[in-house]
Structures are given as C-alpha cells and as structure tokens.
Amino acid sequence: MEFRIKPGYLAVLATLSLTSINTAWAQSAGSLPEVQVSGAREGYVAPTSVSATKSEAPLRDIPQTINVISAEVIRDQHATSLQDILKNVPGVGLSTGDGQRDQVYIRGFTAIGDQFVDGFRDDALYFRDLSNVERLEVIKGPAAVLYGRGSSGGLINRVTKKPGVDISDVSVSFTSTAGRRGEIDVGRSGETVSWRLTGAREQSDSYRAQQFIDRTAISPSVEVKFTSDTKLLLQADYIEDRRLTDFGIPSYQGRPVSVDPGKYYGAANARDADFSQSRVASTAATLTHRFNDSLSLRNAFRYYDYHLNRNNTNISGNVNEVDRTMQFGHAALSRDENGWFNQTELTQKLTIAGTKHEILYGVEVGQQSKDSVSSSGPTSGPTSIFNPFLPTIVASAVTVTNRTFGTYDTLAGYVQDTIAFSDQWKALLGVRYDSFKQQSRVVTTSTANLSRTDNAFSPRAGLVWQPGETQSYYLSWSRSFQPSGETLPLATTNADIAPENTRNTEVGAKYDFLDGRVSATVSVFRLERDNIKAADPITKVIIPVGKQRTDGVELTLSADLKQGWKVLTGYAYLDTKVTDSIAVDSSTNVAGSPTVANNVAIKGKRATLTAMHSANLWLTKDVGNGFTLGGGANAVGSRFANPGNTVSLPGYFTADAMAVYKAAKYSVQLNVNNIFNTGYIVSGHGSSPNLSLPGAPRNVALTLRYSM
C-alpha cells in the first residue's frame, strides 16, 4: 500500500499527540526523579555508545566492534572532514567519491549509503562538516536490525552537539594552502530552555592545482523541558559546499603515474567548468518521555532537502600504454532530493524469573524522493598521461543524456532485547522487518517505469561473558540486506533482482584497565556477502551471481592516563576476496586503443581499496605549564584500484605532529601533517584503474581558540 503524508503535517501531529499522551502519563504517575543525561565527553576513552543499541550502553556489554572517535581527538588533530578523522578507525578504506562526496569502504565493502546522523539515515551524496559533531561512532558489521538496508561492512553515525552545556568557544585556523576557517560553538543551559549554536566558515586552496573549497555550515538547536521527564529537542542544520570536482590521476604499467601530487587532470578552466556545489538543509524534532523507572518513549522526526550541481572533466576510457596517452571526457550531474523519517521507540525495563531485560520496541516510517539529470559533453585527446594538454570546456556544449525520477518508501518494525542473566552472562537479541518499496521512471530514448518491493528480516544475536569487571568476551552473528539500487534509482538491468545478503560472525574481547582509563578491544570475524549482482560476459544481462568474503582481525586501544598521556591506536588485518563470480573487469588499461576492452575475471581477486594490513597511532602528552605535545602515524598497505586487480596503489607511511599552549581562556595550536613529505595515494575510485587521488604533501595548520 502506497502512503504519502506531508512531512510538516506529520511532524506537528506526532509532536502534539505524543505531548498529550506524555502529559497524561506524567499527571497520573506524579513527580518522578530527574534522569541525568551525560554531556560531552572529554578524553580519548569512550566507555559508552549510543549507536549500537539505540540507547547509551557500556561498550563492554555490546557484542560487536564499535569504534568511537571523541570530540577531543577531532580537535587535537584539527580534523575538518570525515576523511581526516576516519584514518583513526582500523579497517576503513578511502574512496574519492567521484570528487563530490564522502565515501568509504568498511571491512572491504563499500559504504556509500551507510551514513547516519543521530541514528537517522543520511545517504545524500555530499561532504559532511565536523563543526557540529560531538563524536563519531563506527559500527562494524551488518547493522540492519536497527538501521535497515545496507551496512555490509558497517556504518558511520555522527552524534551531534546538543544543548545542555554552557559553552562559548570561537576559533580561527590558517593553513599553508591559503586556508582560512572559523568555527563557533556557543550554548547556554537553563532549567526549562537550553540552546546551542555551532557553525563553520571555510575558504581554502589546495595542494591540487585549481582545487578550492568554499563552505558554510550552521547548526542551531533548542531543548525544552516540559517536566523533568518530558523533553523536546529541536535541531536544524545547513551546509553549502562548493569545490573542484577532482577525479584524480591515471595509471601506467600497474601503478598510478609518477607526477607531482598537485598535477590536475581536467579542464583548463576548472574553477568554472569542474566544480561541485551541494546544499543540504535539515530539521529534526525529538520528543522523549519517561513514564517511570521502567518505561520510556522516544519519537524522532527528521526532514532533509538536498541539491547537487556537479560538473567534471576527467580521464575517459582506458589509457593507451603503448602511446602513453589518454582522453578527457566532460559530464554534468544535477541531483534534487528530499525525504523524511519518523522513528517511534518504546524502551521497557523489567525482570523475568531473575533475569533483567531492557527491551526496545521500534517502528520506522520514511519516504525519499531522488531525481537526477545526467549530461555529457565532448571528449578531447589523445594527450600525454604525464604532461596532458588540458581542454577548455564550454558549458553550452553539454547535452542531457538521462533523466531519472525515483521514490523510496520505508516501513519497518523492530524489537531488541538486552538481557542480563547474571553479572557474568549477558545477551543481545534483535530482529527487524523491512518493507522497502522503490519506484523509478527513467527517461532516455524511451521511458521505463520500474518498481519493486523487498520484504526482509534482519536478525542479530550476541552472547557476552564477563568473568570480571575488567574483561568481556563475546560471540555474535548478524545479517543485513542490500536491495537493488539501494541509494540510487532502479535500472532495467537490476529491477527484477532480489536483494543481496550479508552475514557477519564475530568473536572478540574487550578489556578495561586502570579504573577505565585504558580500554582495549580485539575481534576476529568472517563477513560474507551473497547474490552480488554481476553482468554475464556473454549476454551482458545482470544476474545475481557473486560472493565476497572478508576474514579479519582488528585491535584497538585508547587511554587517558594520569601522567598526562592520551593514546589512540589500532590495527586491522583484512583478507578480503571475491570467492565466486562470472563477472569480468573491462576497465583495464591496454596496449592499444583506449576503447578496446581487456577483460579480466574478478573471481579470486581482492576487494578494491582495502589494504590487507593497516595501522594507526595518535598520542599526546601534557608536559606542564599549559603545553601539550602530540603526534602520530598511519601505515596503510597496498590496495587495488580496480576489481581486476591490474592496478595497485602502493602502501605508505605518514607521520603528523601537534603542539598546543592552553591558557585560562585561549589556546594556540600548531598541527604539522605528513612531516616527512611522503608521496602517496590516499584514495581511489574503486571501479576504475585510473581515478586515484594523491595524498597531501607536508602541510601546516595554526589554530587560535578563545573559550569562556
């Protein structure tokens, strides 16, 4: 059954109805003691997570790998993007995201649509800003039991800054690439009304020729306490981002070409012809009510509106390795999206036969509309892959090639039970049922109306053994589903194909030392995805034949020591392989015409953009008299750029340093990144042998901060 409700009406009705119910319950229950909610965490050790169970739970009780990056780490590293901060998370590979969006691989699987904010799906294709992020939580493995479709290797949830603290923080940063960025974080806490305002303004050039960033972000929020048990949180968020659409550099003889990291492969007039401009505006309302010590209700609503204007000139087709030449192609993409999600969750605490339960009952309803217009322009070349002649692009030469109009309807129910059999034995059980309907109208030479509805169960189960207060051992299993299209419109080639399925089996241990000031985790897992779609090499028909597997080990350690040391470190071993597929990779560079395909079977190949070995380390030391020194390193093994594994992105090692002087109301911070000026490839496209992005050479950032 199709359903259509205007999002504004739904928000008002949900808020009014729940407020009436909550008031009646409050009057009948009488005055209850206020529940204390934890505020911003300081330090590198995160004892709890809100993402894994939809309630704040100790990490040691969760039978799953959860990586939490705190606001203090973000500040100490002067991180302003997801790419900056995700280098602290083992098992994450970076993608260029077509030069227009955040995109990562988690445990060997793409996570293009697995972005969330405060538990809401945030799958629009854009670059996020960290000015309103309190902490970043990465859930490893399938998480559809609470979040729905997707999340093969995991998902990323941004926990935003919220009212409830008295803060006045203003900072300005200057970088060696002519960068200028200002941030504000101002808030006041009151007995009835609390508010907070965060924002950022950034303008910068780059080590990449013609690259620039021009972005604005602002996020106001207000919390109203009707009673000590009933609260309403209102949030808004706006970000506008304009930058060069940078697809990276080509490859030659199995490696990215050896050129200066600043060399740009695109239009000569790139600032006018090769830019991406995105705009995202969202609002959210969250109403919570505690009926009594055992029963509480949460209703949350989020609406977003997204627009993208992307223009790009990049390497077209394959490189001619005999002539050492390539061609350029120009394209444009316009995307308009809007959507809303509503979550209603009831949490019940009870004791049955001496066993403690915390049960979460949830219903999620959502609608998304995603429209896009694709255009193409002229090609140019051939030109040298080492010293290319950059074409001048005329916007009027671009013609529309495809229009797609898509709608996505989500209706889901879920239940989760956190069980404590005793102080030593605990369990986490959950299941979700999704009905996900997709409709697409594709307009090319002919019009195709496509539709499918997928109904799927997503279960998970985990058992925890805690022989003491410092040790926790677990075993878990979970499953997710990935429908055709998922975040992009249906096509005639995939509309009749059932969802892919991902399963994760994991054993692990979590340790807490020195009264919780040191936390360590180790996990061993097998992640498998079945029914991966592939094109039959003879008929070219898309069929569900393909399997990919990741066997892995991850270790992390974080510490906040009394001696002034703070540590964040991790290591990942990922043995990821396509175990069954008839698909071939035809994007291989060839010793002939760049239009000739050189098909390579992908069965037995490693997943793209996923290093077998990777490690990270970051530590700081309070040396006294207001000074703190810090530094760290990242080591990433070689990765493959394309499914055929014919192009390898070499492994690399980079080192960073930091120094801060803090007085009562101000601080001065200096960050030096890539101290040894290492040349490396930071990210690739994931499906092309050519579109790989060089990492930044040595760069410096100076930050001045004033706090009251």
XYZ file of C-alpha atoms in Angstrom:
708
model
C 0.000 0.000 0.000
C 1.432 3.353 -1.004
C 1.423 6.124 1.561
C 2.009 9.851 1.194
C 1.954 12.294 4.114
C 3.360 15.768 4.011
C 6.378 15.813 6.318
C 5.433 19.072 8.001
C 1.989 17.744 8.955
C 3.479 14.507 10.250
C 5.953 16.326 12.496
C 3.233 18.518 14.013
C 0.805 15.626 14.537
C 3.475 13.388 16.076
C 4.650 16.104 18.440
C 1.150 17.171 19.532
C -0.157 13.635 20.024
C 2.846 12.456 21.983
C 2.883 15.609 24.101
C -0.757 14.957 25.076
C -0.031 11.331 25.947
C 3.090 12.264 27.892
C 1.270 14.941 29.897
C -1.443 12.474 30.886
C 1.094 9.886 31.970
C 3.062 12.461 33.921
C -0.046 13.617 35.767
C -1.050 10.072 36.656
C 2.436 8.983 37.703
C 3.199 12.047 39.775
C 6.561 13.726 40.103
C 9.488 11.418 39.330
C 13.221 11.959 39.905
C 15.065 13.532 37.012
C 17.186 11.306 34.790
C 20.717 12.622 34.389
C 21.969 12.563 30.810
C 25.685 12.573 30.210
C 27.073 15.539 28.365
C 30.152 15.976 26.204
C 32.931 13.526 26.869
C 36.476 14.701 27.331
C 39.320 12.374 26.587
C 40.101 9.573 24.176
C 38.428 6.693 26.046
C 34.730 6.267 25.278
C 33.042 3.998 27.846
C 29.646 4.005 26.106
C 27.981 4.110 22.694
C 24.545 5.275 21.595
C 24.655 3.832 18.074
C 24.883 0.083 18.629
C 21.710 -0.343 20.713
C 19.856 2.981 20.201
C 20.406 3.751 23.884
C 23.513 4.717 25.806
C 25.116 1.394 26.707
C 28.551 0.405 28.017
C 30.794 -0.721 25.165
C 31.821 -3.773 27.192
C 28.179 -5.002 27.114
C 27.854 -4.786 23.316
C 28.795 -7.974 21.391
C 30.085 -6.078 18.385
C 33.031 -3.919 17.364
C 32.296 -0.211 17.877
C 34.917 2.480 17.195
C 34.248 5.812 18.902
C 36.214 8.950 17.991
C 35.676 11.733 20.515
C 35.465 15.493 20.034
C 38.846 15.873 21.719
C 40.531 13.705 19.089
C 38.838 15.743 16.358
C 40.114 18.956 17.947
C 43.643 17.723 18.644
C 44.105 16.528 15.061
C 42.471 19.623 13.568
C 40.165 17.339 11.596
C 37.563 19.105 9.457
C 36.316 16.239 7.258
C 35.328 12.590 7.588
C 38.435 11.602 5.635
C 40.571 13.393 8.221
C 39.070 11.566 11.179
C 38.431 8.112 9.714
C 42.167 7.462 9.453
C 41.824 6.717 13.200
C 39.489 3.783 12.519
C 41.123 0.477 11.529
C 39.551 -1.450 8.657
C 38.344 1.635 6.753
C 39.454 2.340 3.167
C 39.019 5.723 1.496
C 37.330 6.395 -1.852
C 37.456 9.571 -3.934
C 33.644 9.576 -4.052
C 33.677 10.992 -7.598
C 35.148 14.179 -6.128
C 31.726 15.162 -4.743
C 31.023 13.154 -1.565
C 32.259 11.272 1.480
C 32.687 7.614 0.584
C 34.500 4.817 2.380
C 34.912 1.058 2.349
C 34.438 -0.745 5.687
C 35.926 -4.217 6.060
C 36.210 -4.489 2.276
C 32.652 -3.409 1.354
C 31.512 -0.057 0.011
C 29.543 2.088 2.477
C 28.294 4.709 0.010
C 24.841 4.879 1.627
C 25.765 3.931 5.186
C 25.989 7.426 6.639
C 23.772 8.325 9.606
C 23.303 11.331 11.864
C 21.862 10.800 15.359
C 20.520 7.450 14.154
C 18.794 8.846 11.035
C 19.776 7.733 7.542
C 21.808 10.479 5.837
C 22.577 8.957 2.435
C 22.662 12.131 0.316
C 25.924 12.335 -1.632
C 27.868 15.273 -0.166
C 30.833 16.219 2.037
C 29.943 16.448 5.735
C 31.384 19.036 8.126
C 32.583 18.209 11.638
C 31.793 21.536 13.317
C 28.587 20.078 14.802
C 29.925 16.593 15.599
C 30.348 15.608 19.261
C 31.724 12.200 18.382
C 31.872 9.720 15.537
C 30.737 6.135 16.066
C 31.540 3.412 13.536
C 29.564 0.197 13.890
C 31.394 -2.739 12.301
C 29.481 -5.472 10.500
C 25.806 -5.610 9.415
C 23.545 -3.283 11.421
C 20.218 -3.553 9.591
C 18.489 -4.785 12.762
C 18.216 -1.159 13.910
C 19.046 0.856 10.795
C 17.538 -1.021 7.862
C 19.009 -1.743 4.436
C 22.720 -1.561 3.710
C 25.649 -1.699 6.130
C 27.524 -4.708 4.758
C 30.812 -3.841 6.408
C 29.379 -1.329 8.848
C 28.009 2.180 9.144
C 29.061 5.632 10.349
C 26.877 7.553 12.797
C 27.616 11.194 13.600
C 26.451 12.145 17.088
C 25.789 15.869 17.035
C 26.461 18.556 19.628
C 23.335 19.267 21.643
C 22.111 21.793 24.231
C 22.717 21.240 27.912
C 26.144 22.800 28.397
C 27.324 26.361 28.975
C 29.940 26.993 26.333
C 31.418 29.906 24.386
C 34.084 28.713 22.011
C 35.391 30.579 18.958
C 38.321 29.510 16.819
C 40.069 30.525 13.627
C 42.557 28.458 11.643
C 45.082 29.244 8.934
C 46.738 26.623 6.744
C 49.779 26.559 4.488
C 47.460 26.110 1.477
C 45.943 29.575 1.964
C 43.171 28.064 4.038
C 41.022 30.118 6.394
C 38.423 28.515 8.645
C 36.421 29.909 11.522
C 34.252 27.920 13.949
C 31.809 28.824 16.698
C 30.230 26.734 19.444
C 28.020 28.765 21.769
C 25.378 27.437 24.149
C 23.515 28.141 27.359
C 21.798 25.715 29.708
C 18.608 26.634 31.561
C 16.118 24.894 33.807
C 13.421 24.977 31.116
C 15.072 26.033 27.856
C 18.606 25.298 26.693
C 20.123 26.202 23.340
C 23.274 25.759 21.296
C 24.645 27.155 18.054
C 27.559 25.707 16.097
C 28.917 26.737 12.739
C 31.886 26.997 10.420
C 33.033 29.138 7.503
C 35.898 27.904 5.348
C 37.724 29.122 2.265
C 40.811 27.353 1.056
C 43.024 26.475 -1.859
C 44.798 23.125 -2.030
C 47.961 21.247 -2.914
C 45.996 20.137 -6.008
C 46.224 22.649 -8.845
C 42.962 24.613 -9.283
C 41.444 22.908 -6.235
C 39.458 25.120 -3.850
C 36.888 24.782 -1.069
C 34.214 27.306 -0.160
C 31.824 26.070 2.513
C 29.419 27.337 5.145
C 27.841 25.279 7.932
C 25.463 26.343 10.688
C 23.506 24.235 13.197
C 21.171 25.725 15.841
C 19.376 23.570 18.418
C 16.977 24.120 21.313
C 15.851 21.787 24.078
C 12.661 22.439 26.049
C 11.953 20.610 29.324
C 8.192 20.454 29.828
C 8.756 18.456 33.007
C 11.721 16.624 34.450
C 10.581 13.593 32.443
C 9.420 15.164 29.175
C 11.782 16.909 26.788
C 11.618 18.208 23.236
C 14.794 18.685 21.193
C 14.590 20.814 18.031
C 17.534 20.860 15.620
C 18.352 22.416 12.280
C 21.382 22.034 10.060
C 22.515 23.808 6.899
C 25.646 23.239 4.865
C 26.665 24.609 1.493
C 29.839 23.384 -0.154
C 31.489 24.352 -3.438
C 34.775 22.806 -4.552
C 36.696 21.441 -7.508
C 35.401 18.055 -8.719
C 38.687 16.159 -8.601
C 38.750 12.621 -10.020
C 42.498 12.146 -9.566
C 45.212 10.830 -11.876
C 45.676 7.960 -14.401
C 47.806 4.843 -14.044
C 50.619 3.366 -16.115
C 52.063 -0.140 -16.005
C 50.092 -1.171 -12.956
C 50.699 1.913 -10.788
C 49.413 5.497 -10.631
C 51.549 7.734 -12.844
C 54.551 9.291 -11.143
C 53.750 13.007 -11.273
C 53.732 15.916 -8.875
C 50.829 15.451 -6.402
C 49.456 18.813 -7.452
C 49.050 17.978 -11.163
C 45.384 18.217 -12.126
C 43.763 16.140 -14.876
C 40.712 18.068 -16.008
C 39.645 21.313 -17.662
C 41.980 24.253 -18.090
C 39.160 26.459 -16.753
C 38.381 24.018 -13.934
C 37.115 26.547 -11.366
C 34.279 27.426 -13.732
C 33.836 24.107 -15.549
C 34.751 21.398 -12.996
C 33.008 22.340 -9.769
C 30.585 20.550 -7.460
C 28.176 22.613 -5.412
C 25.970 20.911 -2.829
C 23.393 22.309 -0.442
C 21.824 20.338 2.385
C 19.223 21.663 4.816
C 17.602 19.539 7.504
C 15.365 19.847 10.547
C 14.726 17.354 13.331
C 12.432 17.072 16.344
C 12.917 14.517 19.110
C 10.387 14.115 21.900
C 11.283 11.907 24.874
C 9.207 10.996 27.905
C 9.982 8.803 30.906
C 6.787 7.297 32.275
C 8.538 5.720 35.244
C 11.775 3.946 36.093
C 10.953 1.068 33.732
C 9.218 2.670 30.746
C 10.250 5.488 28.382
C 9.189 6.697 24.949
C 11.043 8.431 22.135
C 9.597 9.874 18.931
C 12.027 11.423 16.460
C 11.431 13.040 13.087
C 13.916 14.334 10.507
C 13.345 16.069 7.179
C 16.080 16.952 4.686
C 16.415 18.710 1.348
C 19.475 18.202 -0.861
C 20.659 19.681 -4.146
C 23.806 18.913 -6.109
C 25.246 20.552 -9.212
C 28.279 18.536 -10.289
C 30.459 19.300 -13.300
C 33.577 17.300 -14.069
C 36.266 16.738 -16.669
C 38.232 13.570 -16.109
C 40.088 10.693 -17.724
C 37.742 8.933 -20.161
C 38.122 5.260 -21.035
C 41.388 3.396 -20.636
C 44.972 4.539 -21.033
C 46.886 3.593 -24.187
C 50.056 2.252 -22.581
C 51.944 1.953 -25.905
C 51.482 5.579 -26.863
C 51.227 6.656 -23.188
C 48.164 8.725 -23.987
C 44.636 9.178 -22.689
C 41.451 11.086 -23.451
C 39.383 13.557 -21.459
C 35.606 13.479 -21.168
C 33.249 16.046 -19.668
C 29.975 15.369 -17.858
C 27.465 17.049 -15.576
C 25.018 15.769 -12.982
C 22.165 17.516 -11.198
C 20.505 15.847 -8.217
C 17.481 17.012 -6.239
C 16.405 15.029 -3.191
C 14.173 15.387 -0.206
C 12.875 12.976 2.360
C 11.751 12.329 5.897
C 11.996 9.614 8.510
C 9.993 9.111 11.693
C 11.080 6.751 14.474
C 8.929 5.783 17.436
C 10.661 3.715 20.108
C 9.430 2.381 23.442
C 12.027 1.139 25.941
C 10.910 -1.183 28.714
C 12.982 -2.445 31.645
C 11.724 -5.483 33.516
C 12.814 -8.546 35.448
C 11.551 -12.005 34.489
C 12.465 -15.031 36.630
C 15.503 -13.205 37.987
C 16.683 -12.182 34.503
C 16.947 -8.462 33.727
C 15.684 -7.243 30.348
C 15.831 -3.928 28.536
C 13.514 -4.266 25.539
C 13.378 -1.781 22.670
C 10.238 -1.763 20.502
C 10.539 0.397 17.398
C 8.680 1.486 14.272
C 10.275 3.483 11.446
C 8.476 5.113 8.534
C 10.194 7.086 5.797
C 9.854 8.491 2.312
C 12.552 9.767 -0.028
C 12.370 11.360 -3.465
C 15.530 11.344 -5.588
C 15.616 12.947 -9.031
C 18.658 13.305 -11.263
C 19.634 14.654 -14.668
C 22.816 13.402 -16.345
C 24.528 15.265 -19.166
C 27.621 14.644 -21.241
C 29.990 16.898 -23.132
C 32.642 16.492 -25.772
C 35.740 14.337 -25.427
C 39.233 15.597 -26.186
C 42.584 13.989 -26.832
C 44.515 11.864 -27.074
C 47.015 13.629 -24.845
C 50.024 12.624 -22.758
C 49.321 10.887 -19.452
C 52.418 12.536 -17.933
C 52.028 16.077 -19.261
C 48.442 16.400 -20.502
C 47.056 19.260 -22.546
C 44.022 20.463 -20.581
C 40.952 21.340 -22.675
C 38.853 24.465 -22.175
C 35.261 23.443 -21.563
C 32.274 25.407 -22.844
C 29.191 24.764 -20.737
C 26.793 25.112 -23.687
C 28.346 22.031 -25.305
C 26.803 19.742 -22.670
C 23.666 17.814 -23.646
C 21.206 15.879 -21.459
C 21.519 12.092 -21.780
C 19.339 10.731 -18.981
C 16.634 11.790 -16.524
C 15.606 9.628 -13.584
C 12.857 10.162 -11.036
C 12.886 7.831 -8.038
C 10.914 7.336 -4.838
C 11.811 5.168 -1.831
C 9.296 4.175 0.850
C 10.382 2.549 4.111
C 8.093 0.846 6.612
C 9.778 -1.178 9.351
C 9.272 -2.628 12.798
C 11.950 -3.917 15.127
C 12.455 -5.321 18.603
C 15.643 -5.731 20.600
C 16.221 -7.327 23.992
C 19.305 -6.647 26.098
C 19.414 -9.449 28.659
C 21.432 -9.805 31.867
C 21.244 -13.401 33.078
C 23.773 -12.590 35.815
C 26.738 -10.300 36.421
C 28.817 -12.601 34.213
C 26.447 -13.576 31.374
C 24.584 -11.187 29.094
C 22.946 -11.380 25.669
C 21.714 -9.095 22.914
C 18.924 -10.337 20.630
C 17.082 -8.412 17.938
C 15.162 -8.647 14.696
C 13.795 -6.105 12.220
C 11.264 -6.468 9.418
C 11.513 -4.047 6.484
C 9.152 -3.387 3.624
C 11.162 -1.267 1.209
C 9.454 -0.031 -1.958
C 11.318 1.568 -4.855
C 9.843 3.243 -7.913
C 11.821 4.770 -10.779
C 10.909 6.494 -14.004
C 13.861 6.525 -16.372
C 13.698 8.864 -19.357
C 16.253 8.229 -22.136
C 15.375 7.382 -25.719
C 12.336 5.642 -24.275
C 10.622 5.844 -20.897
C 10.757 2.951 -18.429
C 8.613 2.781 -15.294
C 10.224 0.425 -12.789
C 9.081 -0.756 -9.382
C 9.837 -3.411 -6.798
C 9.123 -4.040 -3.118
C 11.506 -6.010 -0.933
C 10.384 -7.527 2.361
C 13.242 -8.710 4.558
C 14.046 -9.816 8.090
C 17.343 -8.636 9.626
C 18.278 -10.556 12.784
C 21.207 -10.432 15.167
C 22.249 -12.359 18.259
C 25.146 -11.957 20.649
C 26.356 -13.549 23.875
C 28.691 -11.816 26.367
C 30.729 -13.403 29.164
C 32.273 -11.087 31.760
C 34.330 -13.067 34.305
C 35.372 -9.824 35.980
C 34.902 -6.073 35.852
C 37.881 -5.646 33.510
C 37.174 -8.430 30.997
C 34.420 -9.033 28.467
C 34.282 -11.797 25.821
C 31.607 -12.102 23.166
C 30.262 -14.088 20.234
C 27.849 -12.514 17.750
C 26.065 -13.104 14.454
C 24.113 -10.617 12.331
C 22.612 -10.239 8.865
C 21.730 -7.325 6.568
C 20.162 -6.951 3.116
C 21.141 -4.725 0.201
C 18.306 -4.113 -2.309
C 18.840 -3.294 -5.974
C 19.632 0.381 -6.366
C 19.697 0.870 -2.577
C 20.606 4.572 -2.702
C 20.438 5.101 -6.486
C 17.444 4.686 -8.851
C 16.425 1.321 -10.221
C 17.513 0.418 -13.747
C 16.108 -2.015 -16.263
C 19.122 -4.238 -15.604
C 18.527 -4.729 -11.861
C 14.827 -4.075 -11.170
C 13.945 -7.789 -11.159
C 16.794 -8.929 -8.887
C 16.270 -9.782 -5.229
C 18.421 -8.148 -2.516
C 21.937 -9.243 -1.704
C 22.561 -10.618 1.787
C 25.458 -10.041 4.172
C 26.301 -12.136 7.236
C 28.856 -11.439 9.943
C 30.158 -13.915 12.523
C 32.446 -12.372 15.123
C 34.224 -13.288 18.338
C 36.006 -10.696 20.412
C 37.264 -9.441 23.738
C 37.146 -6.052 25.452
C 39.369 -5.049 28.360
C 39.280 -2.089 30.749
C 42.301 -1.249 32.901
C 43.272 1.379 35.485
C 39.726 2.225 36.574
C 38.530 2.613 32.996
C 41.341 4.906 31.883
C 42.586 2.294 29.384
C 40.331 0.381 27.021
C 41.373 -2.301 24.528
C 39.463 -4.485 22.069
C 40.269 -7.400 19.792
C 37.897 -9.014 17.308
C 38.101 -11.863 14.809
C 35.369 -12.083 12.185
C 34.133 -13.529 8.912
C 31.971 -11.280 6.732
C 30.207 -12.782 3.694
C 28.000 -11.209 1.048
C 25.954 -13.375 -1.347
C 23.987 -12.816 -4.556
C 26.219 -9.932 -5.639
C 24.978 -8.624 -8.968
C 27.221 -9.138 -11.987
C 26.950 -8.848 -15.754
C 27.077 -12.089 -17.721
C 30.133 -11.620 -20.005
C 28.282 -13.194 -22.952
C 24.682 -11.974 -22.670
C 25.523 -8.769 -20.718
C 22.432 -9.418 -18.586
C 22.732 -8.529 -14.873
C 22.325 -11.654 -12.746
C 22.746 -12.375 -9.009
C 25.931 -14.428 -9.208
C 28.773 -13.463 -6.928
C 30.152 -13.848 -3.426
C 32.662 -11.803 -1.480
C 34.242 -12.719 1.828
C 36.363 -10.878 4.365
C 38.236 -12.708 7.115
C 39.717 -10.219 9.520
C 41.265 -9.245 12.816
C 41.002 -5.803 14.413
C 42.699 -4.431 17.514
C 42.250 -1.045 19.190
C 43.490 0.676 22.323
C 42.632 4.040 23.850
C 43.949 5.568 27.059
C 43.599 8.651 29.281
C 46.409 8.251 31.810
C 47.037 10.273 34.948
C 50.550 11.083 33.820
C 49.058 13.264 31.061
C 49.337 10.680 28.267
C 46.445 10.114 25.870
C 46.605 7.344 23.285
C 44.501 6.157 20.374
C 45.802 3.278 18.263
C 44.518 0.448 16.110
C 45.429 -2.281 13.649
C 43.406 -4.217 11.050
C 44.158 -7.349 9.064
C 41.637 -7.871 6.248
C 41.828 -10.866 3.942
C 39.078 -9.977 1.501
C 38.349 -11.901 -1.672
C 35.727 -12.364 -4.385
C 35.134 -16.076 -3.898
C 32.627 -16.648 -6.715
C 31.704 -14.550 -9.729
C 31.385 -14.772 -13.502
C 31.949 -11.015 -13.835
C 34.892 -9.531 -15.700
C 36.658 -6.187 -15.370
C 36.805 -4.468 -18.754
C 38.282 -1.219 -17.435
C 41.858 -2.449 -17.708
C 44.461 -0.232 -19.370
C 45.595 -1.871 -22.628
C 48.490 -1.670 -25.063
C 46.315 -0.383 -27.876
C 43.251 1.731 -28.443
C 41.776 3.009 -25.157
C 38.341 1.917 -26.391
C 39.353 -1.748 -26.597
C 38.383 -3.801 -23.547
C 40.828 -6.199 -21.952
C 38.556 -8.374 -19.848
C 39.941 -9.762 -16.581
C 37.964 -12.220 -14.441
C 37.398 -10.886 -10.923
C 36.890 -14.262 -9.247
C 39.688 -14.810 -6.769
C 40.663 -11.116 -6.745
C 40.862 -8.904 -3.659
C 38.240 -6.277 -2.960
C 39.239 -2.811 -4.100
C 40.587 -0.023 -1.867
C 41.120 -2.445 1.012
C 44.594 -2.948 2.461
C 45.457 -6.305 3.977
C 47.379 -4.522 6.755
C 46.739 -1.054 8.176
C 47.588 0.626 11.472
C 47.142 3.989 13.165
C 48.659 5.669 16.217
C 47.983 9.024 17.849
C 49.236 10.117 21.268
C 49.566 13.340 23.229
C 51.379 14.330 26.439
C 50.638 17.163 28.829
C 54.171 18.412 29.540
C 53.117 21.096 32.018
C 52.893 24.892 32.089
C 49.968 24.789 29.653
C 51.832 22.914 26.913
C 50.733 19.668 25.259
C 52.738 17.851 22.609
C 51.439 15.110 20.358
C 51.944 13.142 17.213
C 51.023 10.031 15.351
C 51.410 7.901 12.281
C 49.374 5.964 9.745
C 50.597 2.895 7.889
C 48.479 1.535 5.048
C 49.392 -1.479 2.938
C 48.959 -1.698 -0.810
C 45.435 -1.668 -2.217
C 43.979 -2.475 -5.619
C 42.361 0.316 -7.602
C 40.060 -1.796 -9.797
C 38.147 -5.094 -9.499
C 40.522 -6.819 -11.914
C 43.443 -6.002 -9.570
C 45.569 -4.827 -12.501
C 46.493 -1.514 -10.825
C 47.984 -1.402 -7.346
C 48.029 1.637 -5.089
C 51.327 1.390 -3.173
C 51.366 1.182 0.605
C 52.507 4.214 2.554
C 53.538 5.596 5.935
C 52.795 9.154 7.072
C 53.552 10.943 10.332
C 51.920 14.003 11.956
C 52.712 16.258 14.906
C 50.849 18.693 17.152
C 51.716 21.288 19.804
C 49.251 23.264 21.934
C 49.565 26.018 24.503
C 46.474 26.474 26.677
C 45.823 29.407 28.954
C 42.709 30.073 31.018
C 40.621 31.413 28.150
C 42.596 30.879 24.977
C 44.806 28.359 23.239
C 47.245 28.284 20.332
C 47.591 25.045 18.390
C 50.009 24.032 15.623
C 49.463 20.898 13.504
C 52.017 19.612 11.007
C 50.753 16.813 8.768
C 52.875 14.444 6.681
C 56.073 15.560 8.386
C 58.352 13.584 6.073
C 56.580 14.832 2.924
C 55.717 11.303 1.841
C 54.295 10.854 -1.647
C 51.300 8.522 -1.588
C 47.831 7.766 -2.964
C 45.207 8.476 -0.308
C 42.141 7.160 -2.150
C 40.866 5.608 -5.359
C 37.614 5.284 -7.252
C 37.003 1.613 -6.512
C 35.972 0.540 -10.006
C 38.498 2.305 -12.259
C 42.249 1.722 -12.676
C 42.806 5.429 -13.286
C 40.903 7.720 -10.952
C 43.231 7.761 -7.922
C 43.907 10.786 -5.734
C 47.398 11.740 -4.490
C 47.657 12.493 -0.784
C 48.611 15.892 0.600
C 52.313 16.707 0.946
C 53.630 18.327 4.133
C 51.197 20.993 5.348
C 50.716 23.166 8.425
C 47.666 24.480 10.292
C 47.663 27.165 13.000
C 44.549 27.441 15.203
C 43.702 30.206 17.658
C 40.849 29.448 20.064
C 39.074 31.609 22.623
C 36.829 29.989 25.243
C 34.728 31.449 28.046
